[in-house]
Tab-separated table of C-alpha atoms and ligand atoms in Angstrom:
chain	number	residue	atom	x	y	z
A	1	MET	CA	10.829	-26.219	11.738
A	2	ARG	CA	7.860	-23.675	11.539
A	3	ILE	CA	6.269	-22.803	14.929
A	4	THR	CA	3.543	-20.586	16.094
A	5	MET	CA	3.252	-19.186	19.662
A	6	THR	CA	1.340	-16.342	21.296
A	7	VAL	CA	3.719	-14.177	23.326
A	8	ASP	CA	2.383	-11.355	25.333
A	9	GLY	CA	-0.849	-11.425	23.395
A	10	THR	CA	0.473	-11.408	19.961
A	11	SER	CA	0.741	-14.434	17.618
A	12	TYR	CA	4.132	-15.135	15.856
A	13	THR	CA	5.088	-17.776	13.360
A	14	ASP	CA	8.685	-18.504	12.626
A	15	ASP	CA	11.060	-21.040	11.386
A	16	VAL	CA	13.576	-22.141	13.882
A	17	GLU	CA	16.190	-24.697	14.370
A	18	PRO	CA	15.113	-27.550	16.720
A	19	ARG	CA	17.974	-26.767	19.154
A	20	THR	CA	16.643	-23.136	19.671
A	21	LEU	CA	15.987	-22.414	23.435
A	22	LEU	CA	12.783	-20.753	24.076
A	23	VAL	CA	14.562	-17.909	25.816
A	24	GLN	CA	16.870	-17.586	22.639
A	25	HIS	CA	13.768	-17.386	20.400
A	26	LEU	CA	12.097	-14.617	22.753
A	27	ARG	CA	15.280	-12.606	22.725
A	28	GLU	CA	16.771	-13.028	19.297
A	29	ASN	CA	13.909	-13.613	17.058
A	30	LEU	CA	11.001	-11.814	18.833
A	31	GLY	CA	13.118	-9.082	20.580
A	32	LYS	CA	11.652	-9.724	23.811
A	33	VAL	CA	15.041	-8.879	25.624
A	34	GLY	CA	13.387	-8.229	28.941
A	35	THR	CA	13.857	-11.892	29.728
A	36	VAL	CA	17.409	-12.668	30.494
A	37	ILE	CA	19.901	-15.399	30.690
A	38	GLY	CA	22.005	-16.004	33.846
A	39	CYS	CA	23.327	-19.430	33.869
A	40	ASP	CA	23.950	-22.759	31.881
A	41	THR	CA	22.550	-24.977	34.507
A	42	SER	CA	18.930	-24.219	35.041
A	43	ASN	CA	19.705	-22.910	38.424
A	44	CYS	CA	19.217	-19.170	38.400
A	45	GLY	CA	15.735	-18.461	37.308
A	46	ALA	CA	16.513	-15.097	35.663
A	47	CYS	CA	14.741	-16.609	32.356
A	48	THR	CA	11.455	-17.407	34.101
A	49	VAL	CA	8.308	-16.821	31.899
A	50	HIS	CA	4.863	-18.162	32.068
A	51	LEU	CA	4.007	-21.207	29.627
A	52	ASN	CA	0.361	-21.810	29.345
A	53	GLY	CA	-0.277	-19.933	32.636
A	54	ARG	CA	2.590	-21.669	34.624
A	55	SER	CA	6.188	-20.463	35.490
A	56	VAL	CA	9.030	-22.306	33.630
A	57	LYS	CA	12.666	-21.577	33.146
A	58	SER	CA	12.724	-20.731	29.418
A	59	CYS	CA	16.375	-21.665	29.051
A	60	SER	CA	15.271	-25.299	29.855
A	61	VAL	CA	12.596	-25.543	27.222
A	62	LEU	CA	13.010	-25.821	23.429
A	63	ALA	CA	11.261	-23.261	21.267
A	64	VAL	CA	9.702	-26.188	19.352
A	65	GLN	CA	8.377	-27.661	22.651
A	66	ALA	CA	6.358	-24.335	22.931
A	67	ASP	CA	4.635	-24.614	19.501
A	68	GLY	CA	1.084	-23.818	20.080
A	69	ALA	CA	1.552	-22.334	23.526
A	70	GLU	CA	0.741	-19.145	25.130
A	71	ILE	CA	3.783	-17.324	26.804
A	72	THR	CA	3.735	-14.302	28.911
A	73	THR	CA	7.027	-12.454	29.637
A	74	ILE	CA	7.980	-9.475	31.820
A	75	GLU	CA	7.236	-7.227	28.861
A	76	GLY	CA	3.577	-8.421	28.908
A	77	LEU	CA	2.555	-7.441	32.320
A	78	GLU	CA	1.805	-3.576	31.904
A	79	ARG	CA	-2.007	-2.681	31.649
A	80	ASP	CA	-3.031	0.631	30.301
A	81	GLY	CA	0.547	2.196	30.797
A	82	GLN	CA	0.383	0.938	34.315
A	83	PRO	CA	2.938	-1.536	35.854
A	84	HIS	CA	1.668	-4.718	37.249
A	85	PRO	CA	1.013	-4.545	41.096
A	86	VAL	CA	4.169	-6.933	41.674
A	87	GLN	CA	6.380	-4.607	39.366
A	88	GLN	CA	5.107	-1.624	41.453
A	89	ALA	CA	5.877	-3.322	44.713
A	90	PHE	CA	9.363	-4.206	43.583
A	91	HIS	CA	9.855	-0.642	42.587
A	92	GLU	CA	8.386	0.755	45.930
A	93	ASN	CA	10.303	-1.731	48.195
A	94	HIS	CA	13.734	-1.369	46.641
A	95	ALA	CA	13.538	-5.262	45.784
A	96	LEU	CA	16.375	-4.815	43.222
A	97	GLN	CA	19.948	-3.362	42.874
A	98	CYS	CA	21.406	-4.490	39.591
A	99	GLY	CA	18.040	-5.797	38.470
A	100	PHE	CA	19.360	-8.782	36.415
A	101	CYS	CA	17.475	-11.301	38.479
A	102	THR	CA	14.299	-8.983	38.648
A	103	PRO	CA	12.371	-10.215	35.506
A	104	GLY	CA	12.523	-13.805	36.786
A	105	MET	CA	11.735	-12.740	40.322
A	106	ILE	CA	8.720	-10.887	39.232
A	107	MET	CA	7.394	-13.652	36.910
A	108	GLN	CA	7.901	-16.213	39.557
A	109	SER	CA	6.284	-14.102	42.295
A	110	ILE	CA	3.113	-13.877	40.258
A	111	ASP	CA	2.996	-17.576	39.797
A	112	LEU	CA	3.366	-17.971	43.408
A	113	LEU	CA	0.625	-15.534	44.257
A	114	GLY	CA	-1.639	-17.232	41.847
A	115	ASP	CA	-1.486	-20.284	44.065
A	116	THR	CA	-0.959	-18.564	47.403
A	117	PRO	CA	-2.452	-15.265	47.351
A	118	ASP	CA	-1.446	-14.414	51.010
A	119	PRO	CA	1.995	-16.193	51.491
A	120	SER	CA	3.810	-16.080	54.803
A	121	GLU	CA	7.573	-15.062	54.549
A	122	GLU	CA	8.522	-18.741	54.702
A	123	GLN	CA	6.198	-19.447	51.766
A	124	VAL	CA	7.615	-16.627	49.721
A	125	ARG	CA	11.168	-17.928	50.266
A	126	GLU	CA	10.167	-21.414	49.270
A	127	GLY	CA	8.249	-20.144	46.059
A	128	LEU	CA	11.273	-18.314	45.060
A	129	GLU	CA	13.649	-21.147	45.720
A	130	GLY	CA	14.344	-21.439	41.967
A	131	ASN	CA	15.543	-17.709	41.519
A	132	LEU	CA	18.989	-16.494	42.671
A	133	CYS	CA	19.744	-13.016	43.408
A	134	ARG	CA	23.512	-11.895	43.795
A	135	CYS	CA	22.766	-8.397	45.230
A	136	THR	CA	19.974	-7.805	47.514
A	137	GLY	CA	20.108	-10.559	50.035
A	138	TYR	CA	16.494	-11.352	49.348
A	139	GLN	CA	15.083	-9.387	52.339
A	140	ASN	CA	13.455	-6.614	50.277
A	141	ILE	CA	12.217	-9.073	47.649
A	142	VAL	CA	10.391	-10.999	50.366
A	143	LYS	CA	8.892	-7.566	51.559
A	144	ALA	CA	7.841	-6.743	47.987
A	145	VAL	CA	5.991	-9.789	47.395
A	146	ARG	CA	4.084	-9.737	50.536
A	147	ALA	CA	3.296	-6.044	49.930
A	148	ALA	CA	1.963	-7.059	46.365
A	149	ALA	CA	-0.091	-9.729	47.999
A	150	GLY	CA	-1.834	-7.200	50.176
A	151	GLU	CA	-2.268	-4.865	47.192
A	152	LEU	CA	-3.749	-7.515	45.007
A	153	GLY	CA	-5.914	-8.803	47.887
A	154	ALA	CA	-7.331	-5.256	48.449
A	155	LYS	CA	-8.418	-5.235	44.771
A	156	ARG	CA	-10.285	-8.531	44.754
B	1	MET	CA	25.552	-21.947	25.629
B	2	ILE	CA	23.114	-23.641	23.320
B	3	PRO	CA	22.856	-27.160	22.302
B	4	ALA	CA	24.632	-28.702	19.360
B	5	PRO	CA	22.338	-29.163	16.310
B	6	PHE	CA	19.910	-32.201	16.317
B	7	ASP	CA	17.000	-33.641	14.434
B	8	TYR	CA	13.773	-33.311	16.266
B	9	ALA	CA	10.707	-35.584	16.426
B	10	ALA	CA	7.548	-35.150	18.419
B	11	PRO	CA	5.548	-38.484	17.873
B	12	SER	CA	1.988	-38.821	19.106
B	13	THR	CA	2.093	-42.276	20.371
B	14	VAL	CA	4.286	-44.496	22.268
B	15	GLU	CA	4.531	-47.011	19.362
B	16	GLU	CA	5.628	-44.265	17.042
B	17	ALA	CA	8.215	-42.967	19.553
B	18	VAL	CA	9.668	-46.594	19.638
B	19	THR	CA	9.829	-46.674	15.867
B	20	VAL	CA	11.612	-43.275	15.662
B	21	LEU	CA	14.145	-44.313	18.357
B	22	ALA	CA	14.772	-47.575	16.547
B	23	ASP	CA	15.272	-45.665	13.115
B	24	ALA	CA	17.506	-42.948	14.627
B	25	GLY	CA	19.867	-45.473	15.960
B	26	GLU	CA	22.391	-45.179	18.956
B	27	ASP	CA	22.830	-41.399	19.053
B	28	ALA	CA	18.956	-40.710	19.764
B	29	LYS	CA	17.790	-39.392	23.040
B	30	VAL	CA	14.408	-39.308	24.631
B	31	LEU	CA	13.239	-35.894	25.879
B	32	GLY	CA	10.842	-35.918	28.787
B	33	GLY	CA	10.447	-32.743	30.776
B	34	GLY	CA	13.960	-31.709	29.948
B	35	GLN	CA	14.810	-30.494	33.495
B	36	SER	CA	17.957	-32.719	33.435
B	37	LEU	CA	18.545	-33.058	29.718
B	38	MET	CA	18.474	-29.507	28.719
B	39	PRO	CA	21.366	-28.455	31.063
B	40	VAL	CA	23.308	-31.528	29.669
B	41	LEU	CA	22.762	-30.390	26.158
B	42	ARG	CA	23.512	-26.811	26.771
B	43	MET	CA	26.759	-27.716	28.400
B	44	ARG	CA	27.317	-30.184	25.421
B	45	LEU	CA	28.072	-33.003	27.866
B	46	ALA	CA	25.877	-34.867	25.279
B	47	ALA	CA	25.315	-34.178	21.633
B	48	PRO	CA	22.489	-36.581	20.395
B	49	THR	CA	21.828	-36.492	16.644
B	50	THR	CA	18.032	-37.080	17.213
B	51	VAL	CA	15.895	-35.848	20.098
B	52	VAL	CA	12.620	-37.662	20.528
B	53	ASP	CA	10.187	-35.455	22.443
B	54	LEU	CA	7.495	-37.510	24.449
B	55	GLY	CA	5.614	-34.329	25.274
B	56	ARG	CA	3.036	-34.790	22.591
B	57	ILE	CA	1.934	-38.262	23.646
B	58	PRO	CA	-1.471	-38.253	25.547
B	59	GLU	CA	-1.075	-41.826	26.816
B	60	LEU	CA	1.932	-40.820	28.867
B	61	ARG	CA	0.180	-38.154	30.840
B	62	GLY	CA	-1.850	-38.381	34.012
B	63	ILE	CA	-2.716	-40.564	36.902
B	64	ARG	CA	-5.216	-43.514	36.711
B	65	GLU	CA	-6.607	-45.296	39.767
B	66	GLU	CA	-7.046	-48.904	39.609
B	67	ALA	CA	-8.615	-51.216	42.451
B	68	ASP	CA	-5.129	-51.805	44.066
B	69	ALA	CA	-2.698	-49.286	42.441
B	70	LEU	CA	-2.209	-45.768	41.103
B	71	VAL	CA	-0.773	-46.046	37.773
B	72	ILE	CA	1.233	-42.845	36.829
B	73	GLY	CA	2.073	-41.732	33.445
B	74	ALA	CA	5.778	-41.280	32.818
B	75	MET	CA	5.226	-37.697	31.679
B	76	THR	CA	3.180	-36.609	34.581
B	77	THR	CA	4.923	-33.557	36.075
B	78	HIS	CA	6.178	-33.301	39.557
B	79	ASP	CA	3.518	-30.471	40.037
B	80	GLU	CA	0.630	-32.738	39.016
B	81	VAL	CA	1.873	-35.384	41.346
B	82	CYS	CA	2.059	-32.950	44.182
B	83	ARG	CA	-1.578	-31.559	43.336
B	84	ALA	CA	-3.141	-35.066	42.914
B	85	GLU	CA	-5.580	-35.901	45.743
B	86	SER	CA	-5.018	-39.734	44.902
B	87	VAL	CA	-1.501	-39.715	45.310
B	88	ARG	CA	-1.918	-37.988	48.786
B	89	ALA	CA	-4.457	-40.573	49.823
B	90	HIS	CA	-2.881	-43.797	48.416
B	91	ALA	CA	0.917	-43.053	48.182
B	92	ALA	CA	1.605	-40.162	50.651
B	93	LEU	CA	5.466	-40.766	50.631
B	94	LEU	CA	5.556	-40.026	47.071
B	95	ALA	CA	3.687	-36.777	47.568
B	96	GLU	CA	5.991	-35.764	50.309
B	97	ALA	CA	9.162	-36.567	48.365
B	98	THR	CA	7.887	-34.767	45.390
B	99	HIS	CA	7.266	-31.544	47.234
B	100	THR	CA	11.079	-31.502	47.918
B	101	VAL	CA	12.115	-31.857	44.448
B	102	ALA	CA	14.089	-28.691	43.044
B	103	ASP	CA	11.982	-25.574	42.622
B	104	PRO	CA	8.590	-24.617	41.350
B	105	GLN	CA	9.644	-23.795	37.888
B	106	ILE	CA	11.385	-27.213	37.529
B	107	ARG	CA	8.320	-29.167	39.087
B	108	HIS	CA	6.081	-27.583	36.381
B	109	ARG	CA	8.183	-29.089	33.632
B	110	GLY	CA	10.024	-32.226	35.308
B	111	THR	CA	8.266	-35.527	35.076
B	112	PHE	CA	8.079	-38.540	37.356
B	113	GLY	CA	9.066	-40.937	34.539
B	114	GLY	CA	12.205	-38.616	33.495
B	115	SER	CA	13.485	-38.709	37.118
B	116	LEU	CA	13.333	-42.436	37.428
B	117	ALA	CA	14.794	-42.813	33.995
B	118	HIS	CA	17.521	-40.401	34.801
B	119	ALA	CA	18.344	-42.453	37.931
B	120	ASP	CA	20.620	-39.723	39.563
B	121	PRO	CA	21.459	-41.395	42.880
B	122	ALA	CA	20.612	-37.999	44.632
B	123	GLY	CA	17.104	-37.940	42.983
B	124	ASP	CA	14.189	-37.971	45.584
B	125	LEU	CA	11.875	-40.079	43.794
B	126	LEU	CA	13.794	-43.265	43.313
B	127	ALA	CA	13.718	-44.345	47.029
B	128	PRO	CA	9.908	-43.916	47.416
B	129	ALA	CA	9.336	-45.899	44.307
B	130	LEU	CA	11.441	-48.678	45.563
B	131	ALA	CA	9.961	-48.538	49.000
B	132	LEU	CA	6.450	-48.626	47.826
B	133	ASP	CA	7.064	-51.629	45.414
B	134	ALA	CA	6.384	-49.645	42.450
B	135	SER	CA	6.885	-51.439	39.144
B	136	MET	CA	7.541	-49.849	35.757
B	137	THR	CA	5.913	-50.414	32.343
B	138	ILE	CA	8.501	-50.062	29.467
B	139	ALA	CA	7.852	-50.193	25.683
B	140	GLY	CA	10.473	-51.292	23.148
B	141	PRO	CA	10.634	-52.866	19.683
B	142	ALA	CA	9.596	-56.175	21.027
B	143	GLY	CA	6.451	-54.717	22.739
B	144	ARG	CA	5.889	-53.973	26.567
B	145	ARG	CA	7.326	-55.428	29.548
B	146	THR	CA	7.010	-54.861	33.441
B	147	VAL	CA	10.121	-54.481	35.680
B	148	PRO	CA	9.854	-54.191	39.453
B	149	ALA	CA	11.581	-51.134	40.996
B	150	ALA	CA	14.238	-53.399	42.648
B	151	GLU	CA	15.451	-54.624	39.213
B	152	PHE	CA	14.780	-51.216	37.331
B	153	PHE	CA	17.475	-49.167	39.180
B	154	VAL	CA	20.835	-50.898	37.924
B	155	ASP	CA	23.527	-48.420	38.674
B	156	PHE	CA	24.617	-44.825	38.912
B	157	PHE	CA	22.492	-43.016	36.201
B	158	THR	CA	21.625	-46.567	34.819
B	159	THR	CA	18.374	-48.380	34.751
B	160	ALA	CA	16.816	-51.491	32.892
B	161	LEU	CA	15.748	-49.007	30.034
B	162	ALA	CA	17.644	-49.875	26.809
B	163	GLU	CA	18.654	-46.969	24.525
B	164	ASN	CA	15.485	-47.831	22.270
B	165	GLU	CA	13.032	-48.101	24.839
B	166	VAL	CA	10.514	-45.663	26.536
B	167	LEU	CA	9.259	-45.804	30.158
B	168	VAL	CA	5.411	-45.665	29.757
B	169	GLU	CA	4.087	-45.667	33.318
B	170	VAL	CA	4.768	-46.570	36.835
B	171	ARG	CA	2.356	-48.606	38.832
B	172	VAL	CA	2.389	-47.905	42.601
B	173	PRO	CA	0.386	-50.294	44.923
B	174	LYS	CA	-2.125	-48.426	46.987
B	175	HIS	CA	-0.762	-47.781	50.684
B	176	THR	CA	-4.229	-46.165	51.735
B	177	GLY	CA	-4.119	-44.941	55.290
B	178	TRP	CA	-0.343	-45.354	55.673
B	179	GLN	CA	1.465	-42.420	57.139
B	180	ALA	CA	4.497	-41.179	55.545
B	181	HIS	CA	7.495	-38.561	55.831
B	182	TYR	CA	10.481	-37.840	53.636
B	183	GLU	CA	13.223	-36.464	55.585
B	184	LYS	CA	15.917	-34.654	53.334
B	185	PHE	CA	19.244	-33.291	54.213
B	186	ASN	CA	20.602	-30.780	51.638
B	187	ARG	CA	22.672	-27.764	51.044
B	188	VAL	CA	20.369	-24.666	51.139
B	189	ALA	CA	21.416	-23.412	47.682
B	190	GLN	CA	20.994	-26.863	45.901
B	191	ALA	CA	17.902	-28.900	46.532
B	192	TRP	CA	19.765	-32.147	45.770
B	193	SER	CA	19.888	-34.633	48.726
B	194	THR	CA	23.076	-35.281	50.471
B	195	VAL	CA	21.064	-38.095	52.045
B	196	ALA	CA	17.438	-38.461	52.449
B	197	VAL	CA	15.201	-41.069	53.948
B	198	GLY	CA	11.543	-41.935	53.055
B	199	ALA	CA	9.372	-43.782	55.703
B	200	ALA	CA	5.840	-45.118	55.175
B	201	LEU	CA	4.100	-46.734	58.312
B	202	ARG	CA	0.920	-48.603	58.797
B	203	MET	CA	-0.119	-47.922	62.302
B	204	GLU	CA	-2.403	-50.207	64.388
B	205	GLY	CA	-3.519	-49.273	67.974
B	206	GLY	CA	-0.634	-46.719	68.556
B	207	ALA	CA	2.112	-49.318	67.347
B	208	ILE	CA	3.861	-49.948	63.851
B	209	ALA	CA	2.209	-52.974	62.086
B	210	GLU	CA	4.141	-52.498	58.898
B	211	ALA	CA	6.946	-50.285	57.810
B	212	LYS	CA	8.713	-49.351	54.426
B	213	VAL	CA	11.945	-47.381	54.507
B	214	GLY	CA	13.931	-46.109	51.381
B	215	LEU	CA	17.180	-44.324	51.478
B	216	THR	CA	18.334	-41.641	48.858
B	217	ASN	CA	21.999	-41.338	47.961
B	218	MET	CA	23.482	-43.997	50.070
B	219	ASP	CA	24.677	-46.085	47.213
B	220	THR	CA	24.651	-45.852	43.305
B	221	VAL	CA	21.139	-46.992	43.517
B	222	PRO	CA	18.247	-46.351	46.176
B	223	VAL	CA	18.351	-48.686	49.158
B	224	ARG	CA	15.713	-50.449	51.046
B	225	ALA	CA	16.458	-50.364	54.588
B	226	ARG	CA	15.016	-53.848	55.352
B	227	THR	CA	16.739	-54.133	58.771
B	228	VAL	CA	15.028	-50.961	59.971
B	229	GLU	CA	11.809	-52.187	58.610
B	230	ALA	CA	11.796	-55.456	60.397
B	231	ALA	CA	13.024	-53.857	63.634
B	232	LEU	CA	10.089	-51.375	63.795
B	233	ILE	CA	7.316	-54.014	63.370
B	234	GLY	CA	5.207	-54.251	66.540
B	235	ARG	CA	7.078	-51.394	68.223
B	236	PRO	CA	5.262	-48.641	70.048
B	237	VAL	CA	6.254	-45.067	68.921
B	238	THR	CA	8.801	-44.134	71.535
B	239	ALA	CA	11.935	-42.070	70.701
B	240	GLU	CA	13.965	-45.031	72.084
B	241	ALA	CA	12.499	-47.815	70.036
B	242	ILE	CA	12.769	-45.735	67.019
B	243	ARG	CA	16.397	-44.757	67.634
B	244	GLU	CA	17.274	-48.412	68.324
B	245	ALA	CA	15.542	-49.541	64.998
B	246	ALA	CA	17.241	-46.953	62.986
B	247	ARG	CA	20.869	-47.800	64.310
B	248	ASP	CA	21.421	-50.105	61.484
B	249	ALA	CA	19.846	-47.934	58.802
B	250	ALA	CA	22.886	-48.067	56.398
B	251	ALA	CA	23.165	-51.909	56.691
B	252	GLY	CA	23.846	-53.260	53.269
B	253	ALA	CA	24.330	-49.739	51.722
B	254	ASN	CA	27.604	-48.703	50.104
B	255	PRO	CA	27.622	-44.965	50.440
B	256	GLY	CA	30.076	-42.818	48.477
B	257	THR	CA	32.149	-39.854	49.208
B	258	ASP	CA	31.901	-36.542	47.335
B	259	ALA	CA	32.205	-32.720	48.040
B	260	ASN	CA	29.130	-32.771	50.269
B	261	ALA	CA	29.850	-35.596	52.503
B	262	ASP	CA	31.962	-38.678	53.051
B	263	ALA	CA	31.007	-42.292	53.567
B	264	ALA	CA	31.072	-42.121	57.275
B	265	TYR	CA	29.121	-38.990	57.529
B	266	ARG	CA	26.484	-40.451	55.179
B	267	THR	CA	26.099	-43.478	57.345
B	268	GLN	CA	25.563	-41.196	60.341
B	269	LEU	CA	22.998	-39.193	58.487
B	270	ALA	CA	21.114	-42.255	57.421
B	271	ARG	CA	20.665	-43.170	61.041
B	272	VAL	CA	19.783	-39.816	62.128
B	273	LEU	CA	17.349	-38.997	59.239
B	274	THR	CA	15.692	-42.515	59.501
B	275	ALA	CA	14.845	-41.768	63.199
B	276	ARG	CA	13.456	-38.481	62.100
B	277	ALA	CA	11.427	-39.772	59.047
B	278	VAL	CA	9.786	-42.574	61.156
B	279	THR	CA	9.140	-40.299	63.992
B	280	ALA	CA	7.425	-37.607	61.730
B	281	ALA	CA	5.559	-40.409	59.803
B	282	ALA	CA	4.152	-41.797	63.027
B	283	ARG	CA	2.956	-38.430	64.174
B	284	THR	CA	1.061	-37.337	60.838
C	301	FAD	C1	18.481	-26.882	39.430
C	301	FAD	C2	17.816	-28.199	39.438
C	301	FAD	C3	17.601	-28.842	40.677
C	301	FAD	C4	17.128	-30.043	40.675
C	301	FAD	N1	16.617	-30.676	42.076
C	301	FAD	C5	16.214	-31.794	42.119
C	301	FAD	C6	16.089	-32.430	43.342
C	301	FAD	O1	16.216	-31.807	44.562
C	301	FAD	N2	15.585	-33.662	43.509
C	301	FAD	C7	15.359	-34.417	42.505
C	301	FAD	O2	14.841	-35.522	42.529
C	301	FAD	N3	15.639	-33.863	41.170
C	301	FAD	C8	15.931	-32.519	41.048
C	301	FAD	N4	16.200	-32.049	39.738
C	301	FAD	C9	15.892	-33.021	38.675
C	301	FAD	C10	14.436	-32.815	38.248
C	301	FAD	O3	13.863	-33.581	39.118
C	301	FAD	C11	14.162	-33.437	36.653
C	301	FAD	O4	12.886	-33.276	36.412
C	301	FAD	C12	14.500	-34.922	36.640
C	301	FAD	O5	15.670	-35.371	36.989
C	301	FAD	C13	14.383	-35.351	35.203
C	301	FAD	O6	13.014	-35.413	34.742
C	301	FAD	P1	12.693	-34.798	33.270
C	301	FAD	O7	11.286	-35.219	33.018
C	301	FAD	O8	13.027	-33.291	33.338
C	301	FAD	O9	13.698	-35.588	32.357
C	301	FAD	P2	14.536	-35.191	31.132
C	301	FAD	O10	15.499	-34.232	31.489
C	301	FAD	O11	13.928	-34.911	29.926
C	301	FAD	O12	15.406	-36.538	30.773
C	301	FAD	C14	16.269	-37.048	31.756
C	301	FAD	C15	16.860	-38.417	31.310
C	301	FAD	O13	15.877	-39.440	31.234
C	301	FAD	C16	15.540	-39.892	30.004
C	301	FAD	N5	14.065	-39.923	29.959
C	301	FAD	C17	13.178	-38.961	30.315
C	301	FAD	N6	11.818	-39.577	30.210
C	301	FAD	C18	12.014	-40.727	29.781
C	301	FAD	C19	11.004	-41.852	29.419
C	301	FAD	N7	9.659	-41.600	29.666
C	301	FAD	N8	11.490	-43.066	28.862
C	301	FAD	C20	12.886	-43.125	28.789
C	301	FAD	N9	13.745	-42.287	29.191
C	301	FAD	C21	13.402	-41.153	29.559
C	301	FAD	C22	16.054	-38.780	29.061
C	301	FAD	O14	16.585	-39.496	28.006
C	301	FAD	C23	17.274	-38.319	29.860
C	301	FAD	O15	18.392	-39.337	29.570
C	301	FAD	C24	16.809	-30.828	39.632
C	301	FAD	C25	17.068	-30.213	38.370
C	301	FAD	C26	17.629	-29.029	38.251
C	301	FAD	C27	17.842	-28.362	36.931
C	302	FES	S1	19.157	-18.859	32.551
C	302	FES	FE1	19.597	-19.565	34.629
C	302	FES	S2	17.956	-20.737	34.957
C	302	FES	FE2	17.392	-20.110	32.873
C	303	FES	S1	19.408	-7.371	41.898
C	303	FES	FE1	21.326	-8.132	41.191
C	303	FES	S2	20.982	-10.222	40.997
C	303	FES	FE2	19.147	-9.581	41.993
């Protein structure tokens, strides 16, 4: 099936099998390997991207379902060579160890901050409920998201 | 893993979807939001020959307000239900329960109709639909029919929907001004309910005038706690009155035993969570 989608600002048209997962299309056909796969059960959230502005688990969407959609991945966040404030905050607050969960954590954090610009610790934990981290114990992830909220708030 | 190969159809009307399903035969599968179906396909627990995606049918999406009911399209997402002012105003119990479903990413894709059609006994939207006396509009080769929630849920993962039918919309009678709470008991790492209780109350002068109570995961289908409902009517909101009414919460239910809880523990949870749900609803 022929599908067209805009990924990180560039339009791509490809022929895909209907069974192709969105995450697989991003990684294998478009080379967007920043988005990773961590499970078979839709639990881990490592594959989180934005589809038409809302966070989704790209392992749980078919590429053909995203025909005509606009996708943002972790690779599309940088502006003028500068990391996104949430990426910067993860870096500064040591919010990662192995880094496998990080692309999904950052994409979901950005979605959360869109809805809740100044979240409490509780709200951050609830907002990241669908993202699992096997390394950090979440403490510094929560700290990073709240720091990023402050940073983004100061810019507004 | 990735799914086994299948043919894909994305019809643009309900009638077209029903025709595609009829033509594709037994091994066709409807795709709603995909949040239960995709993991099943990825683990190859199912391998349909045709997948019929309802995502491009405008009729299935959105919430319509009628004089005495809200009509929720089957493909309306959990997130849209959570954000709808009309659901908060006229079906607060459904709003409360939907907030507890899964996580934000899954709520952005998963649908109200898909949850009901999937009919997982641990699914959080079945008991609220039952308690609020919802009814389901189903489209099939012979046209459309309406089934009340009490007849829609037939068994473990089984509903009144036939293989070649599509759930179109759900009619939820307005419960304007009713106070509601959904009390859920689950493991931290998994949002699925071990047991949960939804309570909706109509209060009059500090006492309970009408009550509707639904139980999640206390049987193969959602359960209406009629004994509790009857016992609450006319009662003041005191801890003792509520505890007493909640005593027989599991009456008529047939809870199962699994890795999370055995039947006796579920029966005790139903009592405790019913008292908490009613207390919280009365205070909102
Ligand atoms: C990690 C995880 C955690 C979850 N936690 C919870 C939770 O805590 N509580 C909860 O209630 N749910 C939970 N869910 C399930 C979630 O709510 C799903 O959205 C829901 O079960 C299915 O809805 P869907 O639209 O995604 O349906 P799909 O996955 O597309 O379909 C599910 C089934 O219903 C059928 N179907 C779908 N739509 C229709 C229709 N309109 N007509 C006829 N048949 C249809 C499909 O053929 C399929 O058999 C969780 C899911 C995951 C992956
Ligand atoms: S890969 Fe685990 S949720 Fe998508
Ligand atoms: S940093 Fe290793 S999984 Fe989160």
